XYZ file of C-alpha atoms in Angstrom:
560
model
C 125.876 49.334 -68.771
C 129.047 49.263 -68.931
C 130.155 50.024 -65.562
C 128.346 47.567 -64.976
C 130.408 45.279 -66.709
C 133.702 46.563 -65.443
C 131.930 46.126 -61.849
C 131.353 42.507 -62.521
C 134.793 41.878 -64.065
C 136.532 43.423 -60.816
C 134.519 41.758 -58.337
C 135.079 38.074 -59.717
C 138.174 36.443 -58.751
C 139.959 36.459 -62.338
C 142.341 33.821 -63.498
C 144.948 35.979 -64.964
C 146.171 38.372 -62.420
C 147.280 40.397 -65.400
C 144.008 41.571 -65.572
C 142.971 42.361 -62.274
C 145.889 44.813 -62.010
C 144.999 46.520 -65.388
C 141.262 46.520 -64.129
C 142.719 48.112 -60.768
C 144.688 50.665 -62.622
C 141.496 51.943 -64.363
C 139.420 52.381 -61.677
C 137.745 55.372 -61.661
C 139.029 56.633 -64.972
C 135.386 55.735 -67.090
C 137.048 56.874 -70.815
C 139.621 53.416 -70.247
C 136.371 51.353 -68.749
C 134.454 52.548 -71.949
C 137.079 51.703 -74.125
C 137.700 48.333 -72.846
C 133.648 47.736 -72.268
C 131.015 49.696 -74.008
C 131.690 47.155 -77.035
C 132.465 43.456 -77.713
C 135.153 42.376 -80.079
C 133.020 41.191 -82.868
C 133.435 38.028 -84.687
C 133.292 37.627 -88.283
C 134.516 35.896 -91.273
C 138.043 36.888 -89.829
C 137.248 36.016 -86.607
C 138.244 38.413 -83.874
C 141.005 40.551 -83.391
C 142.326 42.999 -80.821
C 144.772 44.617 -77.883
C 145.668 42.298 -75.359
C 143.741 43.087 -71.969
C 141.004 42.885 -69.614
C 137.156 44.050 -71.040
C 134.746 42.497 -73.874
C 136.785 44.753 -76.474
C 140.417 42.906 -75.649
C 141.968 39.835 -76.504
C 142.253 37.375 -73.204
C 140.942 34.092 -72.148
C 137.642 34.713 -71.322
C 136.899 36.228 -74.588
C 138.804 33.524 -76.511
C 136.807 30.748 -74.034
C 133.653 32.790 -75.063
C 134.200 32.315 -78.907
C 135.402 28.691 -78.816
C 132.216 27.951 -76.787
C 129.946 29.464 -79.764
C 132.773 27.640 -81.757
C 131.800 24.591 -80.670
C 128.053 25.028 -80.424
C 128.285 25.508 -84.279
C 130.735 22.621 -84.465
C 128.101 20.008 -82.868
C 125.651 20.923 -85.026
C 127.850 20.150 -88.505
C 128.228 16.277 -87.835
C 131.643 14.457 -89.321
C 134.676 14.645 -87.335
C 133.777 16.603 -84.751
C 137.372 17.729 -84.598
C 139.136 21.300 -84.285
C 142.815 22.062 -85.804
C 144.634 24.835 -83.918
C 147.749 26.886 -84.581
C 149.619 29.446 -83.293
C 152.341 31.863 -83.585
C 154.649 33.749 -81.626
C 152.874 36.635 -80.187
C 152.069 37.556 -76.404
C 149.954 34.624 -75.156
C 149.282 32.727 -78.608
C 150.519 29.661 -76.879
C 147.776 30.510 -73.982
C 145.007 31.182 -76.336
C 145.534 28.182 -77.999
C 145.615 25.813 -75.299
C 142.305 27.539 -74.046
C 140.461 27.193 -77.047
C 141.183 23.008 -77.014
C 140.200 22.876 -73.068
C 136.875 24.509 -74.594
C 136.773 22.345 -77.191
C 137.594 19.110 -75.276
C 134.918 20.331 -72.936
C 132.271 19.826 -75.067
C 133.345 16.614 -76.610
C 134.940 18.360 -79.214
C 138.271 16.262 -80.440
C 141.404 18.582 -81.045
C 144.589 18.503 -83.222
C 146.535 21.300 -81.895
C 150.645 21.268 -82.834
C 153.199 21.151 -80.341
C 155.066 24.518 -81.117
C 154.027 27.336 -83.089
C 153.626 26.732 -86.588
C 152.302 29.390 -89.211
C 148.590 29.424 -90.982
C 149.546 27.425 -93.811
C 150.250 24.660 -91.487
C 146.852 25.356 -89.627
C 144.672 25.153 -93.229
C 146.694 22.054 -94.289
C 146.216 20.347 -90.929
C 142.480 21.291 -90.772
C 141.941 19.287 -94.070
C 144.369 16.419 -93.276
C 142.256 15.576 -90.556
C 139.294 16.384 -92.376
C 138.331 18.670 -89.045
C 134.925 20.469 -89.052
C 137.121 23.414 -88.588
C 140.287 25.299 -87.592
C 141.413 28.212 -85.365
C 144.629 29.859 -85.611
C 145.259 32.363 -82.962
C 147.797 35.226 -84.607
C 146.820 38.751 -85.092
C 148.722 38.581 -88.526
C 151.097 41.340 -88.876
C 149.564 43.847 -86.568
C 151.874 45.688 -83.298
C 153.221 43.376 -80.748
C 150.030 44.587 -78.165
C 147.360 42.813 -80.319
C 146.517 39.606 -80.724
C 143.781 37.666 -82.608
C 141.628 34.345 -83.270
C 141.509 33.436 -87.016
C 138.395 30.482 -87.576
C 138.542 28.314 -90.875
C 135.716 26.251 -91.783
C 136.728 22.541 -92.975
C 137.832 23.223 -96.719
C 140.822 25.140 -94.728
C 139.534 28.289 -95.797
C 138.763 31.005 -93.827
C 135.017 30.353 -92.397
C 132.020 32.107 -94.053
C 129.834 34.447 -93.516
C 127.120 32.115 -93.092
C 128.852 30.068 -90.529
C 130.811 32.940 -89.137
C 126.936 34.750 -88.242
C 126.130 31.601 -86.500
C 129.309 31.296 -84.359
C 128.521 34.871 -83.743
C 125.145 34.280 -82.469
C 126.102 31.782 -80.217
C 128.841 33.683 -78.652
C 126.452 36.343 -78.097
C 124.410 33.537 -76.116
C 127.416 32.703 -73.926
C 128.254 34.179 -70.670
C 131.900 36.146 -71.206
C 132.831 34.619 -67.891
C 130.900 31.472 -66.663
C 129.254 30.608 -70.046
C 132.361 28.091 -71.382
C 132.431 24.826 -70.656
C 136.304 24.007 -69.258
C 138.348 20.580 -69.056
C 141.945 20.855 -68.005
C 144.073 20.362 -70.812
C 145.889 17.008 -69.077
C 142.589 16.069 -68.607
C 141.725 16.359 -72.394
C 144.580 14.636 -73.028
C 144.070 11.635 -71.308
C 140.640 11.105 -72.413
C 141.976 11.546 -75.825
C 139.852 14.415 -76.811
C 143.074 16.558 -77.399
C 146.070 15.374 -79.568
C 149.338 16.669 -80.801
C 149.494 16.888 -84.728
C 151.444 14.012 -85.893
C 154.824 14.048 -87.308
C 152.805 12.766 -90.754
C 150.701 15.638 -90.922
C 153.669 17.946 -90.885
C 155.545 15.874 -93.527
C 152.784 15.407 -95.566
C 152.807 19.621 -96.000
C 156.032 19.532 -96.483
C 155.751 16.870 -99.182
C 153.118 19.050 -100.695
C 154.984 22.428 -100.765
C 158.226 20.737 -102.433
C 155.736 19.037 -105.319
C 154.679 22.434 -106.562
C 158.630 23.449 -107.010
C 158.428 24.351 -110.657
C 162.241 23.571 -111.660
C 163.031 20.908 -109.176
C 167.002 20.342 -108.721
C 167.499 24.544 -110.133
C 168.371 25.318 -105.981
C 171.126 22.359 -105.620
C 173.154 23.729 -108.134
C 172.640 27.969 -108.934
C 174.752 28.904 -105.726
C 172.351 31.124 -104.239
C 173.358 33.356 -101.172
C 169.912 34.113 -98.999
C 169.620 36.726 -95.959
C 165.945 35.155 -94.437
C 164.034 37.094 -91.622
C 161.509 35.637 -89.724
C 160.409 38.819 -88.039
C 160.485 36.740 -84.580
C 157.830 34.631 -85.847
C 156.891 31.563 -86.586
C 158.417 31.106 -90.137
C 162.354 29.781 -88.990
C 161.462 25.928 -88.760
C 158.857 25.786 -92.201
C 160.824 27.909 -94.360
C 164.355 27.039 -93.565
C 163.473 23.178 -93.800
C 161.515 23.214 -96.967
C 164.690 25.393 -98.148
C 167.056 22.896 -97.019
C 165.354 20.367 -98.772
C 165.640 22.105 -102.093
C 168.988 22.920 -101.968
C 169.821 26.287 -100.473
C 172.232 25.911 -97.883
C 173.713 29.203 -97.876
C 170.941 31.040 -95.714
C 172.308 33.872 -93.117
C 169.122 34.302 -90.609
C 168.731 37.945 -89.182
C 170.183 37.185 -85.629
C 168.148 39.775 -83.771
C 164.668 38.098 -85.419
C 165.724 34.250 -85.712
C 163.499 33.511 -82.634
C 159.964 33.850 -81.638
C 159.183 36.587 -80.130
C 155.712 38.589 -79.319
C 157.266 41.715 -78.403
C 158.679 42.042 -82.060
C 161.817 44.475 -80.042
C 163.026 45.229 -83.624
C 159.895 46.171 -85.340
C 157.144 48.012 -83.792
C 155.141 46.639 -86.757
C 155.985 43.289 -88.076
C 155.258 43.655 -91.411
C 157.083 42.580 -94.191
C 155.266 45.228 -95.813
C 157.227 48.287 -94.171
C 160.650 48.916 -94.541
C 161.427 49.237 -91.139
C 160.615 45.930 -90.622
C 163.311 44.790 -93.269
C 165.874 47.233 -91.718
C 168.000 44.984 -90.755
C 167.887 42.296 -93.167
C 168.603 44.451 -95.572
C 171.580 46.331 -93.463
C 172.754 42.101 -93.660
C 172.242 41.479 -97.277
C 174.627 44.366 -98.206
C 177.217 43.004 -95.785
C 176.911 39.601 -96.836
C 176.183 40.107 -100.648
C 173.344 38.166 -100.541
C 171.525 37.701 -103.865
C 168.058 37.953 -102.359
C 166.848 38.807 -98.849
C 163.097 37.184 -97.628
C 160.867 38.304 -94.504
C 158.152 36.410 -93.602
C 155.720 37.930 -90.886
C 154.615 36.701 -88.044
C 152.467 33.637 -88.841
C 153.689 32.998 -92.203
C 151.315 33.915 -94.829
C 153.272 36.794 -96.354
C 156.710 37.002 -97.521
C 158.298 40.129 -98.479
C 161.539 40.431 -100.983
C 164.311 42.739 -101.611
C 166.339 42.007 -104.831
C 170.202 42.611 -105.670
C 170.434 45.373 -108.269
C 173.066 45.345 -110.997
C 174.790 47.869 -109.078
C 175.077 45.962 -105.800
C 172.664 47.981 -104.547
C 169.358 46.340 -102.701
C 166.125 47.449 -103.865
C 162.410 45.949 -101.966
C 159.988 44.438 -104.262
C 156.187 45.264 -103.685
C 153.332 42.628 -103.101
C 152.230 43.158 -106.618
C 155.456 43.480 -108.494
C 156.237 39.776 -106.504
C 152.790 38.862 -107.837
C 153.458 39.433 -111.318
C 157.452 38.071 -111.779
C 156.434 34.980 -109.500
C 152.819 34.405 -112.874
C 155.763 35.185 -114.880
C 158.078 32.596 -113.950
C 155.671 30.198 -113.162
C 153.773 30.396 -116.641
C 157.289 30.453 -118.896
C 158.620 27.572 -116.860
C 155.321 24.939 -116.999
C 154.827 25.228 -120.488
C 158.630 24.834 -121.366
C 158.797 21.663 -118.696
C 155.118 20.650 -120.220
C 153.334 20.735 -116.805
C 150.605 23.448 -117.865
C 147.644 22.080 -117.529
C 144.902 23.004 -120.042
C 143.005 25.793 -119.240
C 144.762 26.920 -116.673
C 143.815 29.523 -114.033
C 145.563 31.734 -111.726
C 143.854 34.087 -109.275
C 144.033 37.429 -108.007
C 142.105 40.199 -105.506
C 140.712 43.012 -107.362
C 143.055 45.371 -105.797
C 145.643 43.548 -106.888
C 147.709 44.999 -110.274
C 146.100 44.752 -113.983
C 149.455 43.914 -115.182
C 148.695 40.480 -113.863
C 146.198 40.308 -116.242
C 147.900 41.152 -119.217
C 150.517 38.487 -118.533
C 148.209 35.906 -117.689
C 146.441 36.531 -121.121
C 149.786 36.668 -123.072
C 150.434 32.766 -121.730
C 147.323 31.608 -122.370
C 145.682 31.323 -118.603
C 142.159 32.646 -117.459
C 143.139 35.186 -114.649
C 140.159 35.395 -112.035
C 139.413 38.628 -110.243
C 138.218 38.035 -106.624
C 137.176 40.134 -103.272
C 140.264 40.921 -101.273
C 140.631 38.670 -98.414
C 143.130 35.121 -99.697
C 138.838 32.985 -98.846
C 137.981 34.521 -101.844
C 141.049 32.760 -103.998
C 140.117 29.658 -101.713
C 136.500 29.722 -102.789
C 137.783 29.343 -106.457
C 139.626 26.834 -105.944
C 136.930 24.876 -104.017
C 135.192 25.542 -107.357
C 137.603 23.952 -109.382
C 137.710 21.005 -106.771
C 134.129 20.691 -106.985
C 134.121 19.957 -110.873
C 137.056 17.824 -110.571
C 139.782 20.226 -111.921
C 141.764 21.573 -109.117
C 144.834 20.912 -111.140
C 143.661 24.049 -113.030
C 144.899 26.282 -110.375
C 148.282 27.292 -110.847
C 148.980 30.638 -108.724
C 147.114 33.435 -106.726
C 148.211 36.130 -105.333
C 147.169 39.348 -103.166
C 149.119 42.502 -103.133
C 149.664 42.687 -99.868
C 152.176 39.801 -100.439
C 149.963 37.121 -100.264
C 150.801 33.707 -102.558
C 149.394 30.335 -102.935
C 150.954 28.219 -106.017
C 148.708 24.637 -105.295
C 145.394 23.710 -104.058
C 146.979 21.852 -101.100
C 146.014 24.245 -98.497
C 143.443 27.785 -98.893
C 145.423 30.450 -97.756
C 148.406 32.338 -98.191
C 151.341 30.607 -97.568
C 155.076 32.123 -96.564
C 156.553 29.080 -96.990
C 155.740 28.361 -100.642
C 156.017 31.676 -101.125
C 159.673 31.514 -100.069
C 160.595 28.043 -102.056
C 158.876 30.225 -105.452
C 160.944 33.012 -105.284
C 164.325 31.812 -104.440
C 163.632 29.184 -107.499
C 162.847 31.774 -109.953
C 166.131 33.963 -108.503
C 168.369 30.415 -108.543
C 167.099 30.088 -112.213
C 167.594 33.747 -113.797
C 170.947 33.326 -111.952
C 171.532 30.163 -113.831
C 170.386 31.979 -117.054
C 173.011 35.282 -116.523
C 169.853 37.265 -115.382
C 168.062 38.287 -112.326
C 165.012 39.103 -110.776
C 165.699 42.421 -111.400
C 166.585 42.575 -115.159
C 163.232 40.192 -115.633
C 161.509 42.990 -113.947
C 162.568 45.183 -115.853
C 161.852 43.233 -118.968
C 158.156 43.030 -117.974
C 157.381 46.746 -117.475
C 159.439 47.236 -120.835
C 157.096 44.662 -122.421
C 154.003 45.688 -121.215
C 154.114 49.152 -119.681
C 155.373 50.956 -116.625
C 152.507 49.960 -113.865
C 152.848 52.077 -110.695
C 150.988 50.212 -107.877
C 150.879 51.921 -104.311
C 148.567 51.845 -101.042
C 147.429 54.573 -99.042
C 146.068 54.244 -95.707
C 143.896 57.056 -93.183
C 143.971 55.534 -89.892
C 140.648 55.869 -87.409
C 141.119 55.085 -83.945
C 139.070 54.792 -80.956
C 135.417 53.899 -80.821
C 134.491 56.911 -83.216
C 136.592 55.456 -85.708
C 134.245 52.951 -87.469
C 131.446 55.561 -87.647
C 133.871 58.354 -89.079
C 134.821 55.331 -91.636
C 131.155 54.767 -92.394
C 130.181 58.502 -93.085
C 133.301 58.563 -95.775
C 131.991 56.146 -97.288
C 128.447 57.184 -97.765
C 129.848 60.689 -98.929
C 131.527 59.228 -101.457
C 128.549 57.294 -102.363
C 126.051 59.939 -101.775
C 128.334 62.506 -103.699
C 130.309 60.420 -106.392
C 133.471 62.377 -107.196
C 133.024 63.212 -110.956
C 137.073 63.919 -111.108
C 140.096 63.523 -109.585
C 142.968 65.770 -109.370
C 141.428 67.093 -113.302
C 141.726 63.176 -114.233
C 137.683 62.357 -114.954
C 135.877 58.882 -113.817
C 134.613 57.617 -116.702
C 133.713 54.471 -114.985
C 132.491 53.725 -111.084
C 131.550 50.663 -109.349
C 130.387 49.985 -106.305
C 130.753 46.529 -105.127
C 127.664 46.707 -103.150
C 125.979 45.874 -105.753
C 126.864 42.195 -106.093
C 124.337 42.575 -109.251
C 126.569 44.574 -110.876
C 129.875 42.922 -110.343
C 128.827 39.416 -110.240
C 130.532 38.800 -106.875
C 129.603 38.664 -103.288
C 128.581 42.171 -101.971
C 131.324 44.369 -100.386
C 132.171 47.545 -99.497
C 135.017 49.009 -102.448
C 134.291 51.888 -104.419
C 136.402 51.447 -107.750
C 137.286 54.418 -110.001
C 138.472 54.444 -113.810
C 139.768 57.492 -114.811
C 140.335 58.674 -118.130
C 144.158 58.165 -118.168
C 143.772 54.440 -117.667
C 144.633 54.527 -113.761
C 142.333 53.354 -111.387
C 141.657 54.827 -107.663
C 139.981 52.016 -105.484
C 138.687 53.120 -101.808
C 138.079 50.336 -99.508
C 138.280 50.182 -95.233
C 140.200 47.555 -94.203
C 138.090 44.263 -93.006
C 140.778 43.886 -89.690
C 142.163 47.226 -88.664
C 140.470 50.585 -88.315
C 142.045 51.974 -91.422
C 140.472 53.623 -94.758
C 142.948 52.085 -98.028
C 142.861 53.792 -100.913
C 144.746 51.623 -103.699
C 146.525 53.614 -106.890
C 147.405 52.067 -110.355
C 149.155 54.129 -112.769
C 150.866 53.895 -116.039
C 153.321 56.041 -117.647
C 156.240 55.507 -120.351
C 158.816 55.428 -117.094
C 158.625 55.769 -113.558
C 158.442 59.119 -112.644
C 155.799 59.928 -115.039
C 153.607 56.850 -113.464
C 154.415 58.179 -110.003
C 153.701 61.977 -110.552
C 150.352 60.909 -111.912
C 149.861 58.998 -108.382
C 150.974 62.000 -106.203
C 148.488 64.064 -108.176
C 145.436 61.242 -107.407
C 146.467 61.173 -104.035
C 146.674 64.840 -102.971
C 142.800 65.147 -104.553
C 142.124 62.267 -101.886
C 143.248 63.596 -98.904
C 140.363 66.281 -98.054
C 137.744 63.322 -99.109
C 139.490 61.316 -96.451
C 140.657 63.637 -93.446
């Protein structure tokens, strides 16, 4: 079957001459026609995500024409609008993806907003609801290596789309012809029949506008004297972040030179994540030369931002996802209800992988923390909740661990570029104040404990991968682990059972042990990868991180 496929693909005269070299290359050599055939990229909530190259089970146009085309069946079907937002970033052919998807679109009498330069997925949710679209498509394959690429679809609350729709657009795809099935308009064409539009200059302000109104000490920027090394990773952060930080008052920014500009092939970070420290190499190497106070990364289309502080010892030390998470509640909390802007009852949001110290500070000020699937729709379904009852105001923060942060309902996913405004107000403000970022660190984990938080992953390649995944999984379930590393479970849930945990079924085991840490085992929904999450608590450090070495040495048989 498919040789078959390969056949077909080498015998029709291709568009992208890319491809017909990669197909000749392969000829003859079936393991690289399997790998590139025997499967389709499938499309779900997340949409689809890949390496760039020629086959069913690679990002190109034809598979990108194939999804807008179920896309847009689903779209016809929804009434309103009948109008698509798209974004994109700076990786290999986002700029060709994009433009595809709105000659697919336009093709089908589908209108389009799509911007006129990359701009990150904030800007895609915010757009998506500013032109009350029926939906949005952001092509960016996150923070994965330069040789993938990837089609995010939002549904019109500027959330990631559903299952419910996602199935549908699915189904439709699966109806479409991977190489004659999309209908095609030029994009001049779609242009000049006005079925495709730039976004307008007032869409882009109006985000803007809505980023700077969360600021929670507006004016603290203009006058603290902050000094800020910023990395965009050679994505598409530069223009958002650095204008919304201009705006507020930092001036004294020093951008990484080597990853000011966009850039697919990432040439100073195999894996542009702000995640790794390789990534921050050299934004940190520039911090210590320039004696920055803070240095930010944001990744490749904007929706995380990593950190590394100044210690007392001038000395720069990286900040995780969850330790961000908890100083940026912090701040946040402390500062509203001195100003008087907490509104009652408010609520801040987290994933359940995300640190239980969140919780305990969110109880100590007062505000109902809400735990929530990982994946930033989940924090965007809550606030559509709050919305829905008229008390979106509510919502005053959520975060993921992965460095994920959303303070305002005015878009559904993460956003870098708040994200960036947050923290370098809450480091111009303990500057003010004779502190730091570090010292209120510090103060937390003396206040409420010494929380270790740290991520594991097992990596599964090739096509066996997801199966090998799968049979972990069911071991675990089949055979539930009664102890690990001498530590007993005293608690396990599985949240299949959506009975049981009162949210939408999903595929985490969770594990309390009888120390009080937790060991949560979940594969990852984009990347073929098995995560195992850690929290641990001891009276310092070392005693928290011993107990995680321990937890994580019982793991690794379970998991090889």
């Amino acid at each position: 079957m498919y040789m078959d496929d390969y056949k077909r693909w080498v015998d029709v005269e291709l568009e992208d001459a890319a491809l017909t070299k990669e197909l000749e290359e392969i000829a003859g050599n079936e393991e690289e026609i399997k790998e590139r055939f025997a499967v389709a990229l499938k499309f779900g909530t997340a949409g689809l995500r890949g390496v760039l190259g020629a086959g069913s089970n690679r990002m190109n146009i034809y598979v990108v024409r194939q999804a807008t085309q179920g896309l847009a069946n689903w779209v016809k079907t929804q009434g309103g609008n009948q109008l698509v937002a798209i974004s994109y970033d700076s990786r290999i052919n986002s700029d060709v993806f994009a433009k595809e998807s709105a000659k697919v679109l336009a093709a089908n009498g589908v209108k389009v907003r799509i911007y006129d330069a990359l701009m990150p997925v904030p800007a895609l949710s915010f757009a998506t609801r500013y032109y009350k679209a029926n939906a949005g498509i952001m092509i960016t394959a996150s923070h994965n290596p330069a040789k993938y690429n990837g089609y995010k679809a939002y549904g019109p609350d500027g959330c990631q789309m559903t299952d419910e729709a996602a199935n549908v657009v699915y189904a439709e795809i699966q109806k479409t012809d991977i190489l004659t099935g999309a209908k095609l308009m030029s994009f001049e064409e779609g242009m000049k029949a006005g079925l495709i539009e730039y976004v307008g200059e007032d869409c882009k302000e109006a985000l803007y506008d809505a980023i700077k109104a969360r600021s929670v000490r507006p004016g603290i920027c203009r006058t603290a004297g902050l000094k800020l090394v910023y990395s965009p990773l050679n994505g598409s952060g530069l223009v958002p972040v650095m204008r919304v930080l201009s705006d507020i008052g930092i001036d004294d920014v020093t951008i990484v030179p080597e990853q000011k500009y966009p850039d697919g092939n990432f040439p100073t970070c195999p894996y542009p994540n702000p995640e790794i420290f390789e990534a921050l190499r050299l934004g940190l190497e520039l911090a210590e030369k320039e004696g920055a106070d803070l240095m930010l990364a944001t990744d490749p289309d904007a929706d995380r931002v990593g950190i590394a502080m100044k210690c007392p010892d001038g000395t720069y030390e990286l900040v995780s996802g969850n330790e961000v998470g908890v100083l940026l509640l912090d701040y946040i909390c402390a500062s509203r209800i001195e100003n008087g802007t907490m509104p009652e009852h408010a609520v801040a949001v987290k994933s359940i992988v995300s640190t239980p110290l969140a919780d305990a500070i969110a109880a100590h000020y007062g505000v109902e923390m809400r735990n929530v699937l990982t994946g930033f729709k989940w924090i965007g379904d809550q606030i559509a909740q709050l919305e829905a009852a008229g008390e979106v105001d509510r919502f005053i923060f959520g975060f993921e661990e992965s460095y994920g942060y959303l303070a305002g309902p005015y878009v559904r996913d993460k956003d870098a570029i708040i994200g960036s405004m947050i923290i370098c107000e809450m480091a111009a403000y303990y500057r003010s104040i004779g502190s730091s970022i570090k010292q209120r660190l510090e103060e937390l984990y003396a206040e409420y404990g010494r929380y270790l938080n740290k991520v594991d992953s097992f990596e599964f390649p090739g096509l066996s991968g997801m199966d090998k995944m799968t049979g972990i999984m069911d071991g675990l379930r089949q055979n539930p682990p009664t102890e690990f590393a001498g530590d007993k479970v005293v608690k396990a849930v599985d949240y299949k059972n959506a009975a049981e945990t009162g949210l939408p079924a999903a595929n985490i085991l969770i594990y309390t042990l009888e120390s009080g840490a937790t060991v949560i085992v979940r594969p990852s929904g984009t990347e073929p990868k098995i995560k195992t999450y850690f929290t641990t608590l001891g009276k310092d450090l070392a005693e928290a991180q011993a107990q995680k070495d321990k937890l994580a040495e019982a793991l690794k048989p379970i998991l090889s």
